[in-house]
Short mmCIF file of C-alpha atoms and ligand atoms in Angstrom, two decimals:
data_model
loop_
_atom_site.label_atom_id
_atom_site.label_comp_id
_atom_site.label_asym_id
_atom_site.label_seq_id
_atom_site.Cartn_x
_atom_site.Cartn_y
_atom_site.Cartn_z
CA MET A 1 20.58 6.63 25.28
CA MET A 2 20.00 3.32 27.07
CA VAL A 3 18.37 1.73 24.03
CA GLN A 4 21.05 0.45 21.66
CA ILE A 5 20.51 0.64 17.91
CA GLN A 6 22.29 -1.80 15.59
CA HIS A 7 22.76 -1.22 11.88
CA ASN A 8 22.31 -3.49 8.83
CA VAL A 9 20.82 -6.45 10.64
CA SER A 10 19.43 -9.59 8.99
CA LEU A 11 15.75 -10.16 9.76
CA LYS A 12 15.88 -13.85 8.89
CA PRO A 13 15.86 -14.98 12.55
CA PHE A 14 12.97 -12.63 13.26
CA ASN A 15 10.39 -13.81 10.70
CA THR A 16 8.92 -17.32 10.74
CA PHE A 17 8.82 -17.43 6.93
CA GLY A 18 12.62 -17.36 7.20
CA ILE A 19 12.98 -14.70 4.51
CA GLU A 20 16.46 -13.22 4.17
CA VAL A 21 16.06 -9.45 4.22
CA GLN A 22 17.96 -6.72 6.02
CA THR A 23 16.84 -3.78 8.07
CA SER A 24 18.92 -0.62 8.11
CA ALA A 25 18.40 -0.29 11.89
CA PHE A 26 17.30 -2.62 14.68
CA THR A 27 16.61 -2.36 18.38
CA SER A 28 14.64 -4.14 21.05
CA ILE A 29 12.61 -2.73 23.91
CA LYS A 30 12.06 -4.45 27.24
CA THR A 31 9.90 -1.83 28.96
CA VAL A 32 7.57 1.04 28.23
CA SER A 33 10.38 3.35 29.43
CA ASP A 34 12.56 2.04 26.60
CA LEU A 35 9.79 2.90 24.17
CA ARG A 36 9.31 6.38 25.66
CA GLU A 37 13.03 6.97 25.23
CA LEU A 38 12.64 6.32 21.49
CA ILE A 39 9.53 8.51 21.31
CA HIS A 40 11.12 11.44 23.13
CA ALA A 41 14.31 11.20 21.05
CA GLY A 42 12.11 11.67 17.96
CA THR A 43 13.20 8.30 16.60
CA LEU A 44 9.66 7.21 15.75
CA GLN A 45 9.14 10.17 13.46
CA SER A 46 11.15 8.31 10.80
CA SER A 47 10.28 4.99 9.18
CA HIS A 48 9.91 2.21 11.76
CA MET A 49 8.00 -0.95 12.49
CA PHE A 50 7.31 -3.05 15.58
CA LEU A 51 7.96 -6.75 15.43
CA GLY A 52 6.57 -9.36 17.80
CA GLY A 53 7.09 -13.02 16.99
CA GLY A 54 7.42 -12.27 13.27
CA SER A 55 4.87 -15.00 12.65
CA ASN A 56 2.43 -12.98 10.59
CA VAL A 57 4.66 -10.99 8.23
CA LEU A 58 6.01 -11.51 4.74
CA PHE A 59 9.01 -9.32 3.97
CA THR A 60 9.29 -8.63 0.24
CA LYS A 61 12.22 -6.22 0.42
CA ASP A 62 14.89 -4.85 2.74
CA PHE A 63 13.46 -2.53 5.37
CA ASN A 64 14.73 1.02 5.32
CA GLY A 65 14.10 2.19 8.84
CA LEU A 66 14.12 1.01 12.45
CA VAL A 67 12.73 -2.41 13.38
CA ILE A 68 11.75 -2.45 17.04
CA LYS A 69 11.57 -5.92 18.53
CA ASN A 70 9.08 -6.12 21.36
CA GLU A 71 10.47 -7.87 24.42
CA CYS A 72 8.12 -6.41 27.04
CA LYS A 73 7.51 -9.41 29.30
CA GLY A 74 5.70 -10.39 32.47
CA ILE A 75 2.55 -12.35 33.37
CA TYR A 76 0.62 -11.30 36.48
CA ILE A 77 -2.66 -12.18 38.16
CA THR A 78 -4.21 -8.75 38.62
CA LYS A 79 -7.70 -9.40 40.00
CA GLU A 80 -9.80 -12.27 41.24
CA ASP A 81 -13.38 -12.99 42.30
CA ASN A 82 -15.38 -16.17 42.93
CA ARG A 83 -15.69 -17.07 39.28
CA HIS A 84 -12.91 -15.31 37.41
CA ILE A 85 -9.25 -14.44 37.42
CA TRP A 86 -7.85 -11.52 35.46
CA ILE A 87 -4.38 -11.96 34.01
CA THR A 88 -2.27 -9.16 32.58
CA ALA A 89 0.58 -10.09 30.26
CA GLY A 90 3.29 -7.98 28.66
CA SER A 91 2.80 -7.66 24.91
CA GLY A 92 6.20 -9.20 24.17
CA GLU A 93 5.33 -12.47 25.93
CA VAL A 94 5.04 -15.51 23.69
CA TRP A 95 1.30 -16.20 23.34
CA HIS A 96 1.64 -19.91 23.97
CA ASP A 97 3.56 -19.27 27.22
CA LEU A 98 0.55 -17.28 28.44
CA VAL A 99 -1.75 -20.14 27.40
CA MET A 100 0.40 -22.59 29.38
CA PHE A 101 0.34 -20.26 32.41
CA THR A 102 -3.47 -20.47 32.41
CA VAL A 103 -3.76 -24.17 31.51
CA THR A 104 -1.41 -25.30 34.28
CA ARG A 105 -3.53 -23.33 36.78
CA GLY A 106 -6.79 -24.82 35.49
CA LEU A 107 -8.06 -21.45 34.27
CA GLY A 108 -10.33 -21.65 31.25
CA GLY A 109 -10.77 -19.45 28.23
CA ILE A 110 -7.76 -19.68 25.94
CA GLU A 111 -6.96 -23.41 25.89
CA ASN A 112 -8.43 -23.74 22.37
CA MET A 113 -5.86 -21.17 21.24
CA SER A 114 -2.90 -23.26 22.38
CA LEU A 115 0.17 -23.09 20.16
CA ILE A 116 -0.94 -20.12 18.05
CA PRO A 117 2.39 -18.58 17.08
CA GLY A 118 3.18 -14.98 17.92
CA THR A 119 3.16 -12.65 20.88
CA VAL A 120 0.51 -11.43 23.30
CA GLY A 121 0.56 -7.96 21.72
CA ALA A 122 -0.38 -9.31 18.31
CA ALA A 123 -3.35 -11.19 19.74
CA PRO A 124 -5.78 -8.24 20.04
CA MET A 125 -4.32 -6.59 16.95
CA GLN A 126 -5.81 -9.28 14.73
CA ASN A 127 -8.22 -10.92 17.18
CA ILE A 128 -6.51 -14.30 16.94
CA GLY A 129 -8.68 -17.37 17.02
CA ALA A 130 -8.75 -21.11 16.64
CA TYR A 131 -11.09 -24.06 17.18
CA GLY A 132 -14.19 -22.04 17.98
CA VAL A 133 -12.63 -19.43 20.31
CA GLU A 134 -11.34 -15.95 19.55
CA LEU A 135 -9.46 -13.47 21.71
CA THR A 136 -12.58 -11.27 21.83
CA ASN A 137 -14.27 -13.96 24.00
CA VAL A 138 -11.85 -13.42 26.92
CA PHE A 139 -10.53 -9.92 26.34
CA GLU A 140 -10.93 -7.45 29.21
CA GLN A 141 -8.70 -4.47 28.35
CA LEU A 142 -5.31 -3.42 27.09
CA THR A 143 -2.83 -0.68 27.80
CA ALA A 144 -1.57 1.18 24.76
CA ILE A 145 1.07 3.85 24.43
CA ASP A 146 0.40 6.81 22.16
CA LEU A 147 3.39 6.86 19.82
CA LEU A 148 3.36 10.65 19.48
CA THR A 149 3.16 11.62 23.14
CA GLY A 150 4.19 8.48 25.06
CA GLU A 151 0.95 8.71 27.04
CA GLU A 152 -0.80 5.62 28.30
CA VAL A 153 -4.36 4.92 27.10
CA LEU A 154 -6.64 2.14 28.35
CA PHE A 155 -8.70 0.39 25.68
CA ASN A 156 -11.77 -1.52 26.79
CA HIS A 157 -13.44 -4.21 24.72
CA GLU A 158 -15.70 -1.91 22.75
CA MET A 159 -12.89 0.48 21.81
CA CYS A 160 -10.98 -2.35 20.11
CA ALA A 161 -13.78 -2.99 17.56
CA PHE A 162 -12.94 -6.67 17.16
CA GLY A 163 -14.00 -8.56 14.05
CA TYR A 164 -12.84 -11.71 12.29
CA ARG A 165 -9.02 -11.27 12.39
CA GLU A 166 -9.70 -7.54 12.74
CA SER A 167 -9.47 -4.73 15.25
CA VAL A 168 -9.30 -0.94 15.31
CA PHE A 169 -5.49 -1.26 15.44
CA LYS A 170 -5.42 -2.56 11.86
CA HIS A 171 -7.62 0.29 10.62
CA GLN A 172 -8.39 3.75 12.10
CA LEU A 173 -5.61 3.51 14.68
CA LYS A 174 -3.03 1.74 12.54
CA GLY A 175 0.50 2.81 13.52
CA LYS A 176 -0.75 5.18 16.22
CA TYR A 177 -0.32 3.03 19.33
CA PHE A 178 1.99 0.45 20.82
CA ILE A 179 0.16 -2.25 22.74
CA ALA A 180 2.04 -2.57 26.04
CA ASP A 181 0.01 -5.18 27.92
CA VAL A 182 -3.20 -7.14 27.57
CA THR A 183 -5.62 -8.23 30.29
CA LEU A 184 -7.76 -11.33 29.86
CA ARG A 185 -10.58 -12.64 32.01
CA LEU A 186 -10.21 -16.36 32.63
CA SER A 187 -12.80 -18.63 34.26
CA LYS A 188 -12.44 -20.84 37.30
CA TYR A 189 -15.54 -22.78 36.14
CA PRO A 190 -15.24 -22.60 32.38
CA GLU A 191 -17.65 -23.78 29.76
CA LEU A 192 -15.47 -25.84 27.48
CA GLN A 193 -15.70 -25.35 23.70
CA ILE A 194 -15.48 -28.81 22.22
CA ASN A 195 -17.90 -28.52 19.31
CA TYR A 196 -15.14 -28.29 16.76
CA GLY A 197 -15.07 -31.62 14.92
CA ALA A 198 -11.34 -32.26 15.17
CA ILE A 199 -11.32 -31.67 18.97
CA LYS A 200 -14.28 -34.01 19.50
CA GLN A 201 -12.54 -36.66 17.45
CA VAL A 202 -9.24 -36.49 19.35
CA LEU A 203 -11.02 -36.60 22.73
CA ALA A 204 -13.05 -39.62 21.56
CA GLU A 205 -9.91 -41.40 20.31
CA ARG A 206 -8.35 -40.82 23.72
CA GLY A 207 -11.45 -42.10 25.51
CA ILE A 208 -11.91 -38.79 27.34
CA VAL A 209 -15.53 -38.21 28.34
CA GLU A 210 -15.20 -35.34 30.80
CA PRO A 211 -12.30 -33.29 29.44
CA THR A 212 -10.27 -30.91 31.56
CA ILE A 213 -8.78 -27.68 30.27
CA LYS A 214 -5.48 -29.50 29.91
CA ASP A 215 -7.12 -32.28 27.84
CA ILE A 216 -8.43 -29.68 25.41
CA SER A 217 -5.12 -27.86 25.22
CA ASP A 218 -3.36 -31.20 24.59
CA ALA A 219 -5.87 -32.08 21.86
CA VAL A 220 -5.40 -28.71 20.15
CA ILE A 221 -1.63 -29.04 20.34
CA TYR A 222 -1.89 -32.51 18.82
CA ILE A 223 -4.17 -31.31 15.99
CA ARG A 224 -1.99 -28.32 15.18
CA GLN A 225 1.22 -30.33 15.23
CA SER A 226 -0.25 -32.99 12.96
CA LYS A 227 -1.57 -30.53 10.39
CA LEU A 228 0.38 -27.29 10.53
CA PRO A 229 4.06 -27.20 9.59
CA ASN A 230 6.47 -26.16 12.35
CA PRO A 231 8.09 -22.87 11.24
CA VAL A 232 11.39 -23.97 12.79
CA VAL A 233 11.49 -26.79 10.24
CA LEU A 234 9.59 -25.26 7.32
CA GLY A 235 9.19 -21.48 7.06
CA ASN A 236 5.57 -20.31 7.15
CA ALA A 237 3.25 -17.76 8.74
CA GLY A 238 0.21 -19.92 9.50
CA SER A 239 -2.86 -19.18 7.42
CA PHE A 240 -1.74 -16.96 4.56
CA PHE A 241 -5.28 -15.86 3.65
CA LYS A 242 -8.42 -15.07 5.57
CA ASN A 243 -11.47 -17.24 5.02
CA PRO A 244 -13.77 -15.26 2.71
CA GLU A 245 -17.39 -14.49 3.52
CA ILE A 246 -19.78 -14.71 0.60
CA ALA A 247 -23.50 -14.01 0.10
CA VAL A 248 -25.88 -16.90 0.79
CA GLU A 249 -27.14 -16.71 -2.83
CA GLN A 250 -23.63 -17.19 -4.21
CA TYR A 251 -23.01 -20.03 -1.76
CA ASP A 252 -26.23 -21.78 -2.85
CA GLU A 253 -25.22 -21.49 -6.51
CA LEU A 254 -21.77 -22.90 -5.79
CA LYS A 255 -23.32 -25.73 -3.78
CA GLN A 256 -25.16 -26.87 -6.94
CA LEU A 257 -21.86 -27.07 -8.82
CA TYR A 258 -19.70 -28.28 -5.91
CA PRO A 259 -21.89 -30.24 -3.49
CA THR A 260 -19.02 -30.75 -0.98
CA ILE A 261 -18.21 -27.04 -0.51
CA PRO A 262 -17.98 -26.38 3.25
CA GLY A 263 -19.57 -23.23 4.66
CA TYR A 264 -20.35 -21.72 8.06
CA PRO A 265 -23.05 -19.05 8.43
CA THR A 266 -21.68 -15.91 10.11
CA THR A 267 -24.57 -13.46 9.74
CA PRO A 268 -28.08 -14.28 8.45
CA ASN A 269 -27.03 -13.67 4.84
CA LYS A 270 -23.30 -14.42 4.83
CA ILE A 271 -21.44 -17.71 4.69
CA LYS A 272 -17.77 -18.16 5.53
CA VAL A 273 -16.03 -20.56 3.16
CA PRO A 274 -12.68 -22.14 4.10
CA ALA A 275 -10.01 -20.68 1.84
CA GLY A 276 -8.03 -23.92 2.34
CA TRP A 277 -10.79 -25.83 0.56
CA LEU A 278 -10.90 -23.34 -2.33
CA ILE A 279 -7.11 -23.49 -2.73
CA GLU A 280 -7.17 -27.28 -2.71
CA GLN A 281 -9.94 -27.36 -5.34
CA CYS A 282 -7.78 -25.20 -7.60
CA GLY A 283 -5.06 -27.84 -7.46
CA TRP A 284 -2.53 -25.99 -5.30
CA LYS A 285 -2.42 -28.27 -2.26
CA GLY A 286 1.04 -29.85 -1.95
CA LYS A 287 2.15 -28.29 -5.23
CA ILE A 288 5.73 -26.99 -5.17
CA VAL A 289 6.44 -23.85 -7.20
CA GLY A 290 10.12 -22.92 -7.13
CA HIS A 291 11.07 -22.56 -3.46
CA THR A 292 7.51 -22.21 -2.26
CA GLY A 293 4.06 -23.81 -2.37
CA ALA A 294 0.81 -24.52 -0.54
CA HIS A 295 1.36 -27.04 2.25
CA LYS A 296 0.42 -30.68 1.64
CA ASP A 297 -1.68 -31.01 4.82
CA GLN A 298 -3.25 -27.53 4.97
CA ALA A 299 -3.42 -25.63 1.70
CA LEU A 300 -4.07 -22.31 3.47
CA VAL A 301 -0.48 -22.31 4.70
CA LEU A 302 2.11 -21.16 2.17
CA VAL A 303 5.60 -22.40 2.94
CA ASN A 304 9.20 -21.52 2.22
CA TYR A 305 11.02 -24.72 1.24
CA GLY A 306 14.30 -22.85 1.75
CA GLY A 307 15.72 -19.84 -0.01
CA ALA A 308 12.41 -18.38 -1.19
CA SER A 309 12.26 -14.62 -1.52
CA GLY A 310 9.29 -12.72 -0.20
CA ASN A 311 8.38 -11.74 -3.74
CA GLU A 312 8.33 -15.35 -4.84
CA ILE A 313 5.81 -16.18 -2.12
CA LEU A 314 3.83 -13.04 -2.90
CA ALA A 315 3.73 -13.98 -6.60
CA LEU A 316 2.42 -17.46 -5.73
CA SER A 317 -0.21 -15.94 -3.45
CA LYS A 318 -1.41 -13.73 -6.31
CA GLU A 319 -1.63 -16.68 -8.68
CA ILE A 320 -3.68 -18.55 -6.08
CA GLN A 321 -5.99 -15.56 -5.63
CA GLN A 322 -6.49 -15.29 -9.39
CA SER A 323 -7.28 -18.96 -9.84
CA ILE A 324 -9.89 -18.84 -7.06
CA LEU A 325 -11.43 -15.74 -8.55
CA ALA A 326 -11.58 -17.41 -11.97
CA LYS A 327 -13.03 -20.72 -10.76
CA PHE A 328 -15.37 -19.60 -7.94
CA ASN A 329 -15.72 -15.84 -8.42
CA ILE A 330 -14.52 -15.40 -4.82
CA ALA A 331 -11.87 -12.84 -3.87
CA ILE A 332 -9.62 -13.96 -1.01
CA SER A 333 -7.30 -11.57 0.79
CA PRO A 334 -4.08 -12.14 2.74
CA GLU A 335 -4.13 -12.49 6.49
CA VAL A 336 -0.38 -11.89 6.82
CA ASN A 337 1.08 -8.39 6.70
CA ILE A 338 3.02 -7.89 3.50
CA ILE A 339 5.91 -5.48 3.92
N1 LIG B 1 -9.76 -27.62 4.11
C1 LIG B 1 -9.58 -28.26 2.91
N2 LIG B 1 -8.31 -28.31 2.40
C2 LIG B 1 -7.26 -27.78 3.04
C3 LIG B 1 -7.46 -27.11 4.26
C4 LIG B 1 -8.73 -27.03 4.77
O1 LIG B 1 -10.51 -28.78 2.32
O2 LIG B 1 -6.15 -27.89 2.52
C5 LIG B 1 -11.12 -27.59 4.70
C6 LIG B 1 -11.19 -28.58 5.86
O3 LIG B 1 -11.56 -29.84 5.42
C7 LIG B 1 -12.25 -27.99 6.74
C8 LIG B 1 -12.12 -26.50 6.49
O4 LIG B 1 -11.37 -26.34 5.29
O5 LIG B 1 -13.53 -28.38 6.33
C9 LIG B 1 -11.51 -25.74 7.63
O6 LIG B 1 -10.16 -26.15 7.84
P1 LIG B 1 -9.41 -25.94 9.24
O7 LIG B 1 -10.21 -26.51 10.32
O8 LIG B 1 -8.01 -26.39 9.08
O9 LIG B 1 -9.45 -24.40 9.50
P2 LIG B 1 -9.18 -23.14 8.55
O10 LIG B 1 -10.45 -22.42 8.36
O11 LIG B 1 -8.44 -23.53 7.33
C10 LIG B 1 -8.81 -21.51 10.56
C11 LIG B 1 -7.82 -20.48 10.99
C12 LIG B 1 -6.59 -21.13 11.60
C13 LIG B 1 -7.04 -21.98 12.77
C14 LIG B 1 -8.05 -23.01 12.27
C15 LIG B 1 -8.62 -23.87 13.38
C16 LIG B 1 -8.18 -18.59 9.50
C17 LIG B 1 -7.62 -17.77 8.38
N3 LIG B 1 -7.45 -19.63 9.88
O12 LIG B 1 -8.21 -22.24 9.48
O13 LIG B 1 -5.75 -20.11 12.08
O14 LIG B 1 -5.94 -22.64 13.37
O15 LIG B 1 -9.15 -22.32 11.64
O16 LIG B 1 -9.57 -23.16 14.09
O17 LIG B 1 -9.23 -18.25 10.02
C18 LIG B 1 -3.96 -18.68 11.41
O18 LIG B 1 -4.77 -17.77 11.47
O19 LIG B 1 -2.75 -18.51 11.12
C19 LIG B 1 -4.44 -20.04 11.68
C20 LIG B 1 -3.64 -21.11 11.54
#
């Protein structure tokens, strides 16, 4: 065996919530060959999980099985025409490093997703998005490895079935494939997405009239840093919940009672309501409960003030869900993976 397996390893450095749990076995893979070695040794027939940046998981107990840390790296320009450049990145690359690769070359498409924590491989898994842009807008294809056979399968856009923070890899194909690399199509002459209020405001404050890709990336970085807690300082996993979609009729009724309720139409009869607003209305914003709480600047982010257990955070999340259900009759569901 080339791949080394360690036993009884703390996962605290590998989850941005900073939860202290142990895994019975741990390894990391740098190439698809490393993965195939595990597959052909039968290792993946027992309990296992893949871990990228650990920025979207909440561990509630020790893990009994093999944690496989993805360190498959590399960023390559794979194709080019007059208008576009295709970039293929290893799934273990840090997402923001890929964003910087494109921004420094003036290639447009993912600058609004600057500083999203996590790895490239997690990006299609949950169709990451921020400030008006989602991965689905630039996605070309990905290479996946069948975890039973080790065979390579190409997934085009349609096969991924992207939705809001959703893809086929969270549903029908859950646990069946390892995403090895992802190819994005970036633009040499991009249409910039600056409709999002906060971006407009930062550009205006900076007196920028004709923004470049770098200006937008800088604005997004500034907005995120001013509002979202840095996991290195305060454990968190970004948005803990997804923003719920409700029927227009329910939204209209709520609007009578709560005239300031924000809402964004998604389909002709559905409205997406910011969960952060709902959580704030229920009095959770900035409230500290034991070692945890909803962040003071963005209530959608639950934080670990130090020493919180996963179950403590999970219990708080359930209380928040219940209070929103009671007050607004809206069910919100977690965005993070609870393990
Ligand atoms: N709001 C409140 N109180 C709060 C937080 C938000 O009233 O405590 C209101 C804001 O005033 C605003 C609205 O909610 O009207 C939306 O807030 P924001 O722009 O911060 O975005 P969000 O919907 O809360 C989503 C993503 C974020 C992404 C931002 C920016 C989800 C689950 N989250 O948050 O993604 O960065 O939009 O585009 O869709 C993540 O997924 O981990 C994440 C951070």
